Amino acid sequence: MDILKILVFVIFGVFLYGIESLGDDGLLVFDYYKETCPFVEDIIRRQVEIAVLKDPRMAASLLRLHFHDCFVMGCDASILLDSNDEMRGGPGWQVLLGRKDSLKASFDGANKYIPSPNSSLETLIANFHEQGLDVYDLVALSGSHTIGKARCLSFRQRAYQTSPEEEYDRYERYNTYRRVLRSICPETGQDQRVAPLDFRTPARFDNHYFLNILEGKALLGSDNVLITQDHEGEITRQVWSYASDQTLFFASFVKSIVKMGNINVLTANLGEVRTNCRFTNH
């Protein structure tokens, strides 16, 4: 059993203990477990800290889990995976509690609503807009790619296909980076090999993602298009702002992730606490 499964198991056990006798009025509140399980946040925060210390990639996994839940089935009980404390150097934020898991699982929804690593800018904007998020949210939340790793399968197209915007590469900035990616990811096979999303500070949450984009060193094609396909310049200006001001990026990220956390919230009888995270209870 890997560390993420262990962490989810611990958190799930706390959920069941806390919800068993809970009178649920359907509201999200900061102290949702105050009466039934007053130490739940301390328990989960501690387990998150231990998990991230053992494997820095866990921080990225938790953010990705939260993102996928919000886009596909509504932000469910896994929202507690967002620690109130800073995670790997990043910002902290308070989380309203009381969410439930969806009453249905949606594999088709996952394929439809989760942007692929090779999405065009137009597709990304449309995906986020469908969830009530705007372009500013898209750019701010994309900054989470400053931490974590991606599989070869996700960045192979980025490594071997040259976009029209990169054809003229006088200073070799694109080709040099592409050679690094090719050394990690061959044209065929080795799909599970990984590369850091941010080669500068791969285990730290900071604003280097935006510096990477400006230098043509975004790992995923869906990151690169924020600059190469921004013909109006609005996104490029936002990227420059975050690249030059980490405090501004952190504030924007917190605002957008809280906004994302309130997508299609399920409470009371609209949801359930699953006995198996992969399946509904019935």
PDB file of N, CA, C and O in Angstrom, residues 181-232:
ATOM      1  N   LEU A 181      14.557  17.012 -22.360  1.00  0.00           N
ATOM      2  CA  LEU A 181      13.355  16.180 -22.258  1.00  0.00           C
ATOM      3  C   LEU A 181      13.509  14.884 -23.036  1.00  0.00           C
ATOM      4  O   LEU A 181      13.090  13.814 -22.582  1.00  0.00           O
ATOM      5  N   ARG A 182      14.137  14.962 -24.199  1.00  0.00           N
ATOM      6  CA  ARG A 182      14.328  13.762 -25.011  1.00  0.00           C
ATOM      7  C   ARG A 182      15.283  12.777 -24.359  1.00  0.00           C
ATOM      8  O   ARG A 182      15.179  11.567 -24.571  1.00  0.00           O
ATOM      9  N   SER A 183      16.209  13.289 -23.568  1.00  0.00           N
ATOM     10  CA  SER A 183      17.140  12.399 -22.874  1.00  0.00           C
ATOM     11  C   SER A 183      16.433  11.604 -21.777  1.00  0.00           C
ATOM     12  O   SER A 183      16.893  10.542 -21.360  1.00  0.00           O
ATOM     13  N   ILE A 184      15.307  12.123 -21.325  1.00  0.00           N
ATOM     14  CA  ILE A 184      14.512  11.452 -20.284  1.00  0.00           C
ATOM     15  C   ILE A 184      13.439  10.572 -20.907  1.00  0.00           C
ATOM     16  O   ILE A 184      13.170   9.471 -20.432  1.00  0.00           O
ATOM     17  N   CYS A 185      12.860  11.062 -21.982  1.00  0.00           N
ATOM     18  CA  CYS A 185      11.683  10.421 -22.581  1.00  0.00           C
ATOM     19  C   CYS A 185      11.936  10.078 -24.049  1.00  0.00           C
ATOM     20  O   CYS A 185      11.927  10.966 -24.904  1.00  0.00           O
ATOM     21  N   PRO A 186      12.153   8.812 -24.380  1.00  0.00           N
ATOM     22  CA  PRO A 186      12.355   8.424 -25.783  1.00  0.00           C
ATOM     23  C   PRO A 186      11.064   8.552 -26.587  1.00  0.00           C
ATOM     24  O   PRO A 186       9.980   8.674 -26.012  1.00  0.00           O
ATOM     25  N   GLU A 187      11.184   8.493 -27.905  1.00  0.00           N
ATOM     26  CA  GLU A 187      10.002   8.650 -28.766  1.00  0.00           C
ATOM     27  C   GLU A 187       8.972   7.548 -28.552  1.00  0.00           C
ATOM     28  O   GLU A 187       7.772   7.772 -28.709  1.00  0.00           O
ATOM     29  N   THR A 188       9.451   6.367 -28.213  1.00  0.00           N
ATOM     30  CA  THR A 188       8.538   5.252 -27.912  1.00  0.00           C
ATOM     31  C   THR A 188       9.015   4.541 -26.645  1.00  0.00           C
ATOM     32  O   THR A 188      10.216   4.476 -26.365  1.00  0.00           O
ATOM     33  N   GLY A 189       8.073   4.007 -25.884  1.00  0.00           N
ATOM     34  CA  GLY A 189       8.409   3.262 -24.682  1.00  0.00           C
ATOM     35  C   GLY A 189       8.766   4.157 -23.514  1.00  0.00           C
ATOM     36  O   GLY A 189       8.782   5.387 -23.614  1.00  0.00           O
ATOM     37  N   GLN A 190       9.042   3.526 -22.387  1.00  0.00           N
ATOM     38  CA  GLN A 190       9.420   4.234 -21.155  1.00  0.00           C
ATOM     39  C   GLN A 190       8.373   5.273 -20.725  1.00  0.00           C
ATOM     40  O   GLN A 190       8.713   6.348 -20.237  1.00  0.00           O
ATOM     41  N   ASP A 191       7.104   4.938 -20.918  1.00  0.00           N
ATOM     42  CA  ASP A 191       6.027   5.891 -20.622  1.00  0.00           C
ATOM     43  C   ASP A 191       5.995   6.333 -19.168  1.00  0.00           C
ATOM     44  O   ASP A 191       5.501   7.423 -18.846  1.00  0.00           O
ATOM     45  N   GLN A 192       6.500   5.496 -18.259  1.00  0.00           N
ATOM     46  CA  GLN A 192       6.406   5.800 -16.833  1.00  0.00           C
ATOM     47  C   GLN A 192       7.572   6.623 -16.297  1.00  0.00           C
ATOM     48  O   GLN A 192       7.571   7.006 -15.123  1.00  0.00           O
ATOM     49  N   ARG A 193       8.578   6.894 -17.125  1.00  0.00           N
ATOM     50  CA  ARG A 193       9.683   7.729 -16.667  1.00  0.00           C
ATOM     51  C   ARG A 193       9.154   9.134 -16.384  1.00  0.00           C
ATOM     52  O   ARG A 193       8.215   9.596 -17.037  1.00  0.00           O
ATOM     53  N   VAL A 194       9.743   9.816 -15.418  1.00  0.00           N
ATOM     54  CA  VAL A 194       9.199  11.108 -14.997  1.00  0.00           C
ATOM     55  C   VAL A 194      10.240  12.217 -15.079  1.00  0.00           C
ATOM     56  O   VAL A 194      11.451  11.971 -15.055  1.00  0.00           O
ATOM     57  N   ALA A 195       9.726  13.430 -15.157  1.00  0.00           N
ATOM     58  CA  ALA A 195      10.562  14.631 -15.125  1.00  0.00           C
ATOM     59  C   ALA A 195       9.860  15.647 -14.232  1.00  0.00           C
ATOM     60  O   ALA A 195       8.629  15.669 -14.147  1.00  0.00           O
ATOM     61  N   PRO A 196      10.612  16.490 -13.530  1.00  0.00           N
ATOM     62  CA  PRO A 196       9.978  17.501 -12.671  1.00  0.00           C
ATOM     63  C   PRO A 196       9.266  18.564 -13.494  1.00  0.00           C
ATOM     64  O   PRO A 196       9.746  18.963 -14.559  1.00  0.00           O
ATOM     65  N   LEU A 197       8.137  18.991 -13.015  1.00  0.00           N
ATOM     66  CA  LEU A 197       7.418  20.074 -13.691  1.00  0.00           C
ATOM     67  C   LEU A 197       8.226  21.366 -13.656  1.00  0.00           C
ATOM     68  O   LEU A 197       8.119  22.199 -14.548  1.00  0.00           O
ATOM     69  N   ASP A 198       9.016  21.515 -12.620  1.00  0.00           N
ATOM     70  CA  ASP A 198       9.862  22.701 -12.460  1.00  0.00           C
ATOM     71  C   ASP A 198      11.295  22.233 -12.188  1.00  0.00           C
ATOM     72  O   ASP A 198      11.597  21.725 -11.116  1.00  0.00           O
ATOM     73  N   PHE A 199      12.172  22.382 -13.186  1.00  0.00           N
ATOM     74  CA  PHE A 199      13.549  21.928 -13.027  1.00  0.00           C
ATOM     75  C   PHE A 199      14.341  22.801 -12.062  1.00  0.00           C
ATOM     76  O   PHE A 199      15.370  22.390 -11.542  1.00  0.00           O
ATOM     77  N   ARG A 200      13.873  24.024 -11.818  1.00  0.00           N
ATOM     78  CA  ARG A 200      14.602  24.942 -10.936  1.00  0.00           C
ATOM     79  C   ARG A 200      14.525  24.496  -9.475  1.00  0.00           C
ATOM     80  O   ARG A 200      15.539  24.298  -8.812  1.00  0.00           O
ATOM     81  N   THR A 201      13.299  24.399  -8.973  1.00  0.00           N
ATOM     82  CA  THR A 201      13.067  24.016  -7.574  1.00  0.00           C
ATOM     83  C   THR A 201      11.935  22.986  -7.561  1.00  0.00           C
ATOM     84  O   THR A 201      10.798  23.311  -7.213  1.00  0.00           O
ATOM     85  N   PRO A 202      12.220  21.751  -7.922  1.00  0.00           N
ATOM     86  CA  PRO A 202      11.171  20.744  -8.133  1.00  0.00           C
ATOM     87  C   PRO A 202      10.361  20.365  -6.911  1.00  0.00           C
ATOM     88  O   PRO A 202       9.247  19.865  -7.043  1.00  0.00           O
ATOM     89  N   ALA A 203      10.887  20.582  -5.712  1.00  0.00           N
ATOM     90  CA  ALA A 203      10.176  20.160  -4.496  1.00  0.00           C
ATOM     91  C   ALA A 203       9.696  21.350  -3.672  1.00  0.00           C
ATOM     92  O   ALA A 203       9.374  21.206  -2.492  1.00  0.00           O
ATOM     93  N   ARG A 204       9.645  22.517  -4.278  1.00  0.00           N
ATOM     94  CA  ARG A 204       9.234  23.709  -3.529  1.00  0.00           C
ATOM     95  C   ARG A 204       8.146  24.465  -4.288  1.00  0.00           C
ATOM     96  O   ARG A 204       8.226  24.654  -5.500  1.00  0.00           O
ATOM     97  N   PHE A 205       7.136  24.898  -3.541  1.00  0.00           N
ATOM     98  CA  PHE A 205       6.051  25.678  -4.134  1.00  0.00           C
ATOM     99  C   PHE A 205       6.476  27.142  -4.163  1.00  0.00           C
ATOM    100  O   PHE A 205       6.590  27.792  -3.129  1.00  0.00           O
ATOM    101  N   ASP A 206       6.721  27.667  -5.371  1.00  0.00           N
ATOM    102  CA  ASP A 206       7.138  29.057  -5.527  1.00  0.00           C
ATOM    103  C   ASP A 206       6.634  29.587  -6.870  1.00  0.00           C
ATOM    104  O   ASP A 206       5.764  28.971  -7.493  1.00  0.00           O
ATOM    105  N   ASN A 207       7.172  30.687  -7.333  1.00  0.00           N
ATOM    106  CA  ASN A 207       6.696  31.286  -8.587  1.00  0.00           C
ATOM    107  C   ASN A 207       7.581  30.944  -9.776  1.00  0.00           C
ATOM    108  O   ASN A 207       7.452  31.548 -10.846  1.00  0.00           O
ATOM    109  N   HIS A 208       8.466  29.973  -9.644  1.00  0.00           N
ATOM    110  CA  HIS A 208       9.397  29.645 -10.722  1.00  0.00           C
ATOM    111  C   HIS A 208       8.713  29.054 -11.947  1.00  0.00           C
ATOM    112  O   HIS A 208       9.273  29.089 -13.047  1.00  0.00           O
ATOM    113  N   TYR A 209       7.533  28.518 -11.759  1.00  0.00           N
ATOM    114  CA  TYR A 209       6.758  28.017 -12.905  1.00  0.00           C
ATOM    115  C   TYR A 209       6.600  29.106 -13.962  1.00  0.00           C
ATOM    116  O   TYR A 209       6.753  28.848 -15.166  1.00  0.00           O
ATOM    117  N   PHE A 210       6.318  30.295 -13.525  1.00  0.00           N
ATOM    118  CA  PHE A 210       6.089  31.391 -14.465  1.00  0.00           C
ATOM    119  C   PHE A 210       7.378  31.851 -15.132  1.00  0.00           C
ATOM    120  O   PHE A 210       7.377  32.246 -16.302  1.00  0.00           O
ATOM    121  N   LEU A 211       8.480  31.778 -14.417  1.00  0.00           N
ATOM    122  CA  LEU A 211       9.778  32.059 -15.026  1.00  0.00           C
ATOM    123  C   LEU A 211      10.088  31.013 -16.092  1.00  0.00           C
ATOM    124  O   LEU A 211      10.609  31.346 -17.167  1.00  0.00           O
ATOM    125  N   ASN A 212       9.749  29.766 -15.807  1.00  0.00           N
ATOM    126  CA  ASN A 212       9.978  28.695 -16.780  1.00  0.00           C
ATOM    127  C   ASN A 212       9.202  28.942 -18.068  1.00  0.00           C
ATOM    128  O   ASN A 212       9.722  28.739 -19.171  1.00  0.00           O
ATOM    129  N   ILE A 213       7.954  29.344 -17.933  1.00  0.00           N
ATOM    130  CA  ILE A 213       7.124  29.595 -19.113  1.00  0.00           C
ATOM    131  C   ILE A 213       7.734  30.700 -19.976  1.00  0.00           C
ATOM    132  O   ILE A 213       7.824  30.577 -21.203  1.00  0.00           O
ATOM    133  N   LEU A 214       8.157  31.763 -19.334  1.00  0.00           N
ATOM    134  CA  LEU A 214       8.724  32.894 -20.070  1.00  0.00           C
ATOM    135  C   LEU A 214      10.019  32.511 -20.791  1.00  0.00           C
ATOM    136  O   LEU A 214      10.370  33.097 -21.816  1.00  0.00           O
ATOM    137  N   GLU A 215      10.732  31.527 -20.256  1.00  0.00           N
ATOM    138  CA  GLU A 215      11.983  31.080 -20.865  1.00  0.00           C
ATOM    139  C   GLU A 215      11.783  29.913 -21.831  1.00  0.00           C
ATOM    140  O   GLU A 215      12.744  29.344 -22.349  1.00  0.00           O
ATOM    141  N   GLY A 216      10.524  29.536 -22.071  1.00  0.00           N
ATOM    142  CA  GLY A 216      10.250  28.422 -22.969  1.00  0.00           C
ATOM    143  C   GLY A 216      10.562  27.075 -22.376  1.00  0.00           C
ATOM    144  O   GLY A 216      10.828  26.112 -23.103  1.00  0.00           O
ATOM    145  N   LYS A 217      10.527  26.964 -21.049  1.00  0.00           N
ATOM    146  CA  LYS A 217      10.896  25.728 -20.367  1.00  0.00           C
ATOM    147  C   LYS A 217       9.741  25.123 -19.574  1.00  0.00           C
ATOM    148  O   LYS A 217       9.944  24.521 -18.522  1.00  0.00           O
ATOM    149  N   ALA A 218       8.537  25.289 -20.070  1.00  0.00           N
ATOM    150  CA  ALA A 218       7.392  24.625 -19.449  1.00  0.00           C
ATOM    151  C   ALA A 218       7.391  23.165 -19.867  1.00  0.00           C
ATOM    152  O   ALA A 218       7.592  22.851 -21.044  1.00  0.00           O
ATOM    153  N   LEU A 219       7.200  22.258 -18.931  1.00  0.00           N
ATOM    154  CA  LEU A 219       7.269  20.832 -19.243  1.00  0.00           C
ATOM    155  C   LEU A 219       6.093  20.363 -20.088  1.00  0.00           C
ATOM    156  O   LEU A 219       6.271  19.609 -21.043  1.00  0.00           O
ATOM    157  N   LEU A 220       4.892  20.785 -19.742  1.00  0.00           N
ATOM    158  CA  LEU A 220       3.691  20.326 -20.434  1.00  0.00           C
ATOM    159  C   LEU A 220       3.299  21.283 -21.549  1.00  0.00           C
ATOM    160  O   LEU A 220       3.430  22.507 -21.418  1.00  0.00           O
ATOM    161  N   GLY A 221       2.770  20.716 -22.616  1.00  0.00           N
ATOM    162  CA  GLY A 221       2.307  21.560 -23.705  1.00  0.00           C
ATOM    163  C   GLY A 221       1.218  22.510 -23.257  1.00  0.00           C
ATOM    164  O   GLY A 221       1.153  23.657 -23.704  1.00  0.00           O
ATOM    165  N   SER A 222       0.368  22.049 -22.332  1.00  0.00           N
ATOM    166  CA  SER A 222      -0.737  22.886 -21.846  1.00  0.00           C
ATOM    167  C   SER A 222      -0.245  24.051 -21.001  1.00  0.00           C
ATOM    168  O   SER A 222      -0.991  25.006 -20.761  1.00  0.00           O
ATOM    169  N   ASP A 223       0.986  23.982 -20.511  1.00  0.00           N
ATOM    170  CA  ASP A 223       1.590  25.125 -19.819  1.00  0.00           C
ATOM    171  C   ASP A 223       2.209  26.081 -20.829  1.00  0.00           C
ATOM    172  O   ASP A 223       2.069  27.299 -20.731  1.00  0.00           O
ATOM    173  N   ASN A 224       2.883  25.524 -21.797  1.00  0.00           N
ATOM    174  CA  ASN A 224       3.577  26.319 -22.808  1.00  0.00           C
ATOM    175  C   ASN A 224       2.631  27.221 -23.580  1.00  0.00           C
ATOM    176  O   ASN A 224       2.968  28.356 -23.930  1.00  0.00           O
ATOM    177  N   VAL A 225       1.400  26.739 -23.850  1.00  0.00           N
ATOM    178  CA  VAL A 225       0.455  27.510 -24.673  1.00  0.00           C
ATOM    179  C   VAL A 225      -0.036  28.781 -23.985  1.00  0.00           C
ATOM    180  O   VAL A 225      -0.595  29.659 -24.646  1.00  0.00           O
ATOM    181  N   LEU A 226       0.158  28.883 -22.668  1.00  0.00           N
ATOM    182  CA  LEU A 226      -0.254  30.108 -21.980  1.00  0.00           C
ATOM    183  C   LEU A 226       0.461  31.322 -22.569  1.00  0.00           C
ATOM    184  O   LEU A 226      -0.073  32.439 -22.548  1.00  0.00           O
ATOM    185  N   ILE A 227       1.656  31.086 -23.106  1.00  0.00           N
ATOM    186  CA  ILE A 227       2.409  32.164 -23.749  1.00  0.00           C
ATOM    187  C   ILE A 227       2.317  32.086 -25.263  1.00  0.00           C
ATOM    188  O   ILE A 227       1.997  33.058 -25.934  1.00  0.00           O
ATOM    189  N   THR A 228       2.566  30.899 -25.824  1.00  0.00           N
ATOM    190  CA  THR A 228       2.671  30.781 -27.282  1.00  0.00           C
ATOM    191  C   THR A 228       1.349  31.004 -28.010  1.00  0.00           C
ATOM    192  O   THR A 228       1.350  31.390 -29.180  1.00  0.00           O
ATOM    193  N   GLN A 229       0.221  30.758 -27.341  1.00  0.00           N
ATOM    194  CA  GLN A 229      -1.074  30.939 -28.000  1.00  0.00           C
ATOM    195  C   GLN A 229      -1.870  32.125 -27.454  1.00  0.00           C
ATOM    196  O   GLN A 229      -3.048  32.282 -27.764  1.00  0.00           O
ATOM    197  N   ASP A 230      -1.208  32.935 -26.651  1.00  0.00           N
ATOM    198  CA  ASP A 230      -1.862  34.129 -26.103  1.00  0.00           C
ATOM    199  C   ASP A 230      -1.651  35.296 -27.066  1.00  0.00           C
ATOM    200  O   ASP A 230      -0.729  36.090 -26.915  1.00  0.00           O
ATOM    201  N   HIS A 231      -2.512  35.397 -28.043  1.00  0.00           N
ATOM    202  CA  HIS A 231      -2.323  36.386 -29.102  1.00  0.00           C
ATOM    203  C   HIS A 231      -2.718  37.800 -28.680  1.00  0.00           C
ATOM    204  O   HIS A 231      -2.291  38.774 -29.297  1.00  0.00           O
ATOM    205  N   GLU A 232      -3.515  37.902 -27.628  1.00  0.00           N
ATOM    206  CA  GLU A 232      -3.934  39.227 -27.173  1.00  0.00           C
ATOM    207  C   GLU A 232      -2.996  39.801 -26.113  1.00  0.00           C
ATOM    208  O   GLU A 232      -3.026  40.995 -25.831  1.00  0.00           O
TER     209      GLU A 232
END
